[in-house]
Amino acid sequence: MLASLGTMPELARQLSGLGGCTHPIRLDGHRTEYEVNQTTGEIGRVLNHLDSTTLPAGNLLVRCNNRRATRCAACAEIYRRDTYQLITAGLRGGKGTPEQVATHPRVFATFTAPSFGPVHNRPSSGRACRCGTRHDETDPALGTPIDPETYDYEAAVLWNAHAGALWRRFSIYLRREVAKRGGLTQRAFRDHARISFAKVAEYQKRGAVHFHAVIRLDGPEGGDTSPPAWATAELLTHAIRAATTAARVNGPQIDGRAHTFTFGRQLDIRTIRSADFDDGQELTERAVAAYIAKYATKGAETATGTLDRPIRFLAELAQARITDHARRMIRTAWTLGARPELADLRLRAWAHMLGFRGHFSTKSRRYSTTLGALRDARAEWRRAQAAPVAPQDGETTLVLAHWVFAGTGLSNAEAWLAASVHGDSRLSREAAREAGRDHTDLEGAAA
Ligand SMILES: [Zn+2]
Ligand SMILES: [Zn+2]
């Protein structure tokens, strides 16, 4: 079997570039990098040529970059680290964001869905659940409806489907509320301050989406301008409360019932302090970034125990190993998805997400860097390491490339080899970290 692997050391080297990705994208094609004279525009030497047919695996292998830990553990880990860096940059500066953002008012807020019916829980008072049982922390019943027959599945699914619109409404109201407290009209507000945020969506056990957000108040030009003196974390907190209460989205009318969506009463807002001022009580930048990053790699499947990919037929639910609650949420989404008036909610395509079709992590433009920028920086670094000939001063490069999709995944033999190679590279990564180096070559391709 291993004879079919070609030259093992070369294949091992190619696979090690994947950094543990188990479902890489396979590409056929070529890429040529030429030297270009900046003054004359003349195309010169070939600096680098890559043809997929000459690669040990027979294809160029590119990381799948899947966010979900259940789909690709290695790529989800990179996504988690990138999210951590993105959130941290927005709190402390770095990666192109000025350090003065650390002095701006910043809060960490959690927005929840309203109740759709009583669920099994562990009251903080230490009393028993409404069902009479004292549930163990690991009881799978926690978060599931006490009476599934009366639980409002229709509203629960539709709330998820409108959660993105509700957030947008909230962000408009927040601007209005902050402006009002600063004694400004909305029009004048933009000359004084700007609100930036980064948020992640997470599922509660009951299958309702909730949002965690870092919200920051900057000067008019964003992070590198100081907010006005009246802009405090306390003012921001009050404005968030008011905007959350006011936010409301009118939903569809279903069998004579008009749906309206609001956030739940449970709203948690905490001021974020710099690590320097941490006395162990406050919520620090580091804790917030770690928390958001952790949830960025979780889908509905982690908290609610639903599916991590779309379903094509309702019959698939029968074989799926999921909770009854998740099954009912999915079935409700599927059934509502048949209604032509709800077509724009695409409930069948997003049934496995329990109706939520938004992005898992979003941020406003001025918050900090982007995941794309972090990815580009890593790819650039990797190319620089791989380039056999560096261009001369005053010269730039031209890249001609053509790639076509050739499939996904690894053969059994490749997977085996990749797993053993990844084990080794993890050890060398640890060694590199011990040596104090910032190890960034995790994005893999041909190399
Ligand atoms: Zn992957
Ligand atoms: Zn209970």
XYZ file of N, CA, C and O in Angstrom, residues 109-116 156 159-160 162-163 166-167 170 200-213 240-241 244-245 247 261-269 291:
180
model
N -20.798 42.554 26.029
C -22.229 42.375 26.286
C -22.735 41.061 25.704
O -22.253 40.608 24.672
N -23.664 40.446 26.392
C -24.288 39.207 25.929
C -25.784 39.437 25.764
O -26.458 39.878 26.700
N -26.274 39.172 24.557
C -27.680 39.383 24.212
C -28.337 38.026 24.023
O -27.814 37.181 23.302
N -29.470 37.826 24.644
C -30.117 36.515 24.570
C -31.474 36.586 23.863
O -32.006 37.660 23.619
N -32.008 35.422 23.568
C -33.350 35.312 22.981
C -34.366 35.300 24.128
O -34.029 34.945 25.260
N -35.628 35.681 23.850
C -36.647 35.586 24.894
C -37.019 34.121 25.164
O -36.484 33.228 24.521
N -37.910 33.905 26.088
C -38.334 32.538 26.412
C -39.339 32.027 25.381
O -40.193 32.772 24.918
N -39.211 30.754 25.037
C -40.200 30.114 24.153
C -40.940 29.017 24.910
O -41.617 28.189 24.326
N -39.352 29.888 18.155
C -37.931 29.652 18.436
C -37.120 29.628 17.144
O -36.057 30.245 17.054
N -37.245 33.112 15.471
C -36.391 34.083 16.176
C -34.957 33.964 15.663
O -34.320 34.961 15.331
N -34.467 32.716 15.584
C -33.114 32.504 15.054
C -32.984 33.095 13.657
O -31.969 33.712 13.323
N -34.473 35.583 12.440
C -34.510 37.047 12.451
C -33.455 37.670 13.366
O -33.432 38.886 13.548
N -32.610 36.838 13.965
C -31.636 37.349 14.941
C -30.684 38.373 14.304
O -30.350 39.390 14.927
N -32.465 41.632 13.898
C -32.662 42.242 15.216
C -31.372 42.934 15.669
O -31.402 44.028 16.235
N -30.240 42.300 15.408
C -28.954 42.917 15.755
C -28.754 44.224 14.985
O -28.316 45.227 15.537
N -30.789 46.851 16.494
C -30.157 47.259 17.749
C -29.010 48.238 17.493
O -28.882 49.257 18.177
N -19.801 37.519 18.161
C -19.950 36.127 17.732
C -21.334 35.646 18.131
O -21.913 36.098 19.118
N -21.848 34.728 17.328
C -23.127 34.094 17.630
C -22.821 32.764 18.285
O -21.865 32.090 17.920
N -23.609 32.424 19.281
C -23.416 31.149 19.950
C -24.796 30.558 20.173
O -25.783 31.287 20.262
N -24.868 29.243 20.263
C -26.153 28.614 20.559
C -26.227 28.271 22.023
O -25.271 27.763 22.596
N -27.381 28.551 22.614
C -27.623 28.066 23.964
C -28.087 26.620 23.825
O -28.445 26.187 22.739
N -28.127 25.920 24.938
C -28.572 24.520 24.905
C -29.957 24.400 24.298
O -30.272 23.438 23.616
N -30.812 25.399 24.527
C -32.178 25.310 24.011
C -32.249 25.563 22.504
O -33.327 25.568 21.918
N -31.084 25.806 21.887
C -31.064 25.966 20.434
C -31.356 27.375 19.971
O -31.547 27.613 18.787
N -31.388 28.330 20.904
C -31.586 29.728 20.525
C -30.214 30.371 20.374
O -29.315 30.129 21.177
N -30.082 31.185 19.336
C -28.830 31.894 19.118
C -28.714 32.994 20.161
O -29.720 33.583 20.551
N -27.523 33.257 20.671
C -27.323 34.494 21.412
C -26.009 35.122 20.965
O -25.200 34.471 20.327
N -25.853 36.400 21.226
C -24.693 37.127 20.734
C -23.805 37.594 21.877
O -24.300 38.085 22.890
N -22.496 37.441 21.679
C -21.515 38.054 22.571
C -20.846 39.145 21.755
O -20.415 38.883 20.631
N -20.753 40.335 22.300
C -20.155 41.414 21.520
C -19.234 42.285 22.347
O -19.497 42.563 23.517
N -26.732 50.882 25.684
C -26.939 49.511 25.198
C -28.238 48.945 25.777
O -29.027 48.328 25.079
N -28.457 49.202 27.077
C -29.696 48.715 27.707
C -30.922 49.275 27.007
O -31.859 48.545 26.674
N -31.329 47.860 23.447
C -31.732 46.451 23.449
C -33.224 46.336 23.726
O -33.926 45.539 23.103
N -33.715 47.121 24.681
C -35.139 47.085 25.019
C -35.989 47.574 23.846
O -37.070 47.048 23.589
N -35.200 47.553 20.564
C -35.058 46.830 19.286
C -36.186 45.825 19.089
O -36.485 45.030 19.982
N -40.241 40.066 16.954
C -39.045 39.555 17.623
C -38.312 40.628 18.402
O -38.089 41.725 17.902
N -37.970 40.295 19.635
C -37.206 41.184 20.506
C -36.114 40.348 21.181
O -36.141 39.124 21.104
N -35.184 41.010 21.843
C -34.209 40.276 22.647
C -34.862 39.865 23.956
O -35.870 40.447 24.375
N -34.285 38.875 24.617
C -34.781 38.465 25.911
C -34.383 39.464 26.993
O -33.556 40.342 26.757
N -34.980 39.323 28.160
C -34.681 40.260 29.256
C -33.280 40.048 29.811
O -32.701 40.939 30.411
N -32.738 38.838 29.632
C -31.399 38.553 30.147
C -30.363 39.273 29.302
O -30.130 38.905 28.157
N -29.768 40.305 29.873
C -28.762 41.081 29.149
C -27.623 41.345 30.123
O -27.835 41.868 31.211
N -26.432 40.927 29.717
C -25.283 41.077 30.604
C -24.292 42.047 29.964
O -23.876 41.837 28.836
N -23.950 43.120 30.664
C -22.991 44.084 30.121
C -21.890 44.308 31.141
O -22.174 44.625 32.304
N -12.644 34.174 25.221
C -14.025 33.724 25.267
C -14.679 33.781 23.890
O -15.280 32.822 23.414
